[in-house]
Amino acid sequence: REPEGFLGADISTGMLAQAQNKYPGYGFVQKDARTPFKGSWDTVLAIFGLVNYVGLDVVLARFKEVEASKLFMVMFAPQYAPSIVNTELHHYSAHQVREKLCGMSVGITGLTFPIPGDNGLSINALYETQKALAGNLEGCNYWVVDARA
């Protein structure tokens, strides 16, 4: 099902150009997540480590501004920092995430991205590895947070 009323926002003009090329029917704006956002949406997606770059309080402020009922985030696990990142990151424990999202129904799932072929992993072995890791946040590089008001 195609989303209705979708608006994508990114600070990077390069990422916006790629998104507009891939999804020409959707709207996109250049926007710094640290600045207020006007509009009303039912769901806020904060992915690619946005929470770690700007902080959970900033993401929650944007979530509240648009009066959304769902917040979906993909964030770096506390022990993980991609080698390409050259800035200080905000890291949170699962307890801190749940505490900040107090009053919401919160699910946190571990996620990692081993590459097929690494250590001889087939697609099926990769799937089974991911399935095994999903119940354990410890060995994962990313956390998927699904929060609902």
GROMACS .gro file of C-alpha atoms in nm, residues 8-107:
model
  100
    8GLY     CA    1   1.044   1.323   0.342
    9ALA     CA    2   1.294   1.555   0.507
   10ASP     CA    3   1.673   1.543   0.508
   11ILE     CA    4   1.951   1.792   0.565
   12SER     CA    5   2.151   1.651   0.272
   13THR     CA    6   2.072   1.780  -0.076
   14GLY     CA    7   2.241   1.471  -0.220
   15MET     CA    8   2.014   1.236  -0.027
   16LEU     CA    9   1.709   1.440  -0.127
   17ALA     CA   10   1.808   1.422  -0.494
   18GLN     CA   11   1.839   1.043  -0.469
   19ALA     CA   12   1.503   1.016  -0.292
   20GLN     CA   13   1.328   1.240  -0.546
   21ASN     CA   14   1.476   1.037  -0.829
   22LYS     CA   15   1.369   0.707  -0.674
   23TYR     CA   16   1.025   0.828  -0.554
   24PRO     CA   17   0.916   1.104  -0.793
   25GLY     CA   18   0.554   1.107  -0.671
   26TYR     CA   19   0.643   1.202  -0.312
   27GLY     CA   20   0.729   1.535  -0.155
   28PHE     CA   21   1.071   1.607  -0.006
   29VAL     CA   22   1.215   1.911   0.172
   30GLN     CA   23   1.560   2.008   0.291
   31LYS     CA   24   1.530   2.037   0.667
   32ASP     CA   25   1.754   2.024   0.970
   33ALA     CA   26   1.588   1.800   1.230
   34ARG     CA   27   1.702   2.036   1.506
   35THR     CA   28   1.463   2.309   1.382
   36PRO     CA   29   1.086   2.314   1.444
   37PHE     CA   30   0.864   2.141   1.192
   38LYS     CA   31   0.518   2.254   1.087
   39GLY     CA   32   0.249   2.016   0.971
   40SER     CA   33   0.054   1.720   1.096
   41TRP     CA   34   0.140   1.354   1.035
   42ASP     CA   35   0.039   1.030   1.201
   43THR     CA   36   0.386   0.870   1.191
   44VAL     CA   37   0.739   1.003   1.233
   45LEU     CA   38   1.032   0.797   1.100
   46ALA     CA   39   1.376   0.874   1.236
   47ILE     CA   40   1.620   0.644   1.060
   48PHE     CA   41   1.986   0.614   0.960
   49GLY     CA   42   2.101   0.706   1.311
   50LEU     CA   43   1.923   1.044   1.326
   51VAL     CA   44   1.854   0.988   1.697
   52ASN     CA   45   2.226   0.939   1.756
   53TYR     CA   46   2.323   1.251   1.560
   54VAL     CA   47   2.073   1.501   1.704
   55GLY     CA   48   1.960   1.333   2.027
   56LEU     CA   49   1.639   1.166   2.135
   57ASP     CA   50   1.501   1.486   2.292
   58VAL     CA   51   1.518   1.661   1.952
   59VAL     CA   52   1.340   1.373   1.775
   60LEU     CA   53   1.072   1.370   2.047
   61ALA     CA   54   1.020   1.746   2.008
   62ARG     CA   55   0.955   1.701   1.633
   63PHE     CA   56   0.724   1.406   1.709
   64LYS     CA   57   0.517   1.618   1.949
   65GLU     CA   58   0.510   1.920   1.714
   66VAL     CA   59   0.336   1.724   1.439
   67GLU     CA   60   0.105   1.551   1.688
   68ALA     CA   61   0.194   1.205   1.558
   69SER     CA   62   0.074   0.888   1.726
   70LYS     CA   63   0.354   0.660   1.601
   71LEU     CA   64   0.731   0.697   1.618
   72PHE     CA   65   0.956   0.452   1.436
   73MET     CA   66   1.331   0.487   1.484
   74VAL     CA   67   1.639   0.298   1.372
   75MET     CA   68   1.927   0.399   1.594
   76PHE     CA   69   2.282   0.287   1.664
   77ALA     CA   70   2.319   0.052   1.961
   78PRO     CA   71   2.523   0.198   2.251
   79GLN     CA   72   2.840   0.006   2.164
   80TYR     CA   73   2.828   0.090   1.792
   81ALA     CA   74   2.957   0.387   1.596
   82PRO     CA   75   3.002   0.350   1.218
   83SER     CA   76   3.358   0.415   1.106
   84ILE     CA   77   3.239   0.685   0.862
   85VAL     CA   78   3.098   0.900   1.145
   86ASN     CA   79   3.325   1.189   1.237
   87THR     CA   80   3.115   1.353   1.509
   88GLU     CA   81   3.010   1.287   1.866
   89LEU     CA   82   2.707   1.061   1.888
   90HIS     CA   83   2.428   1.039   2.143
   91HIS     CA   84   2.397   0.686   2.277
   92TYR     CA   85   2.116   0.549   2.492
   93SER     CA   86   2.053   0.233   2.690
   94ALA     CA   87   1.724   0.050   2.631
   95HIS     CA   88   1.616   0.173   2.975
   96GLN     CA   89   1.687   0.536   2.879
   97VAL     CA   90   1.490   0.499   2.554
   98ARG     CA   91   1.190   0.354   2.738
   99GLU     CA   92   1.216   0.623   3.005
  100LYS     CA   93   1.221   0.904   2.744
  101LEU     CA   94   0.919   0.746   2.573
  102CYS     CA   95   0.729   0.717   2.899
  103GLY     CA   96   0.353   0.689   2.844
  104MET     CA   97   0.398   0.519   2.506
  105SER     CA   98   0.388   0.153   2.411
  106VAL     CA   99   0.751   0.079   2.319
  107GLY     CA  100   0.908  -0.217   2.142
   0.00000   0.00000   0.00000
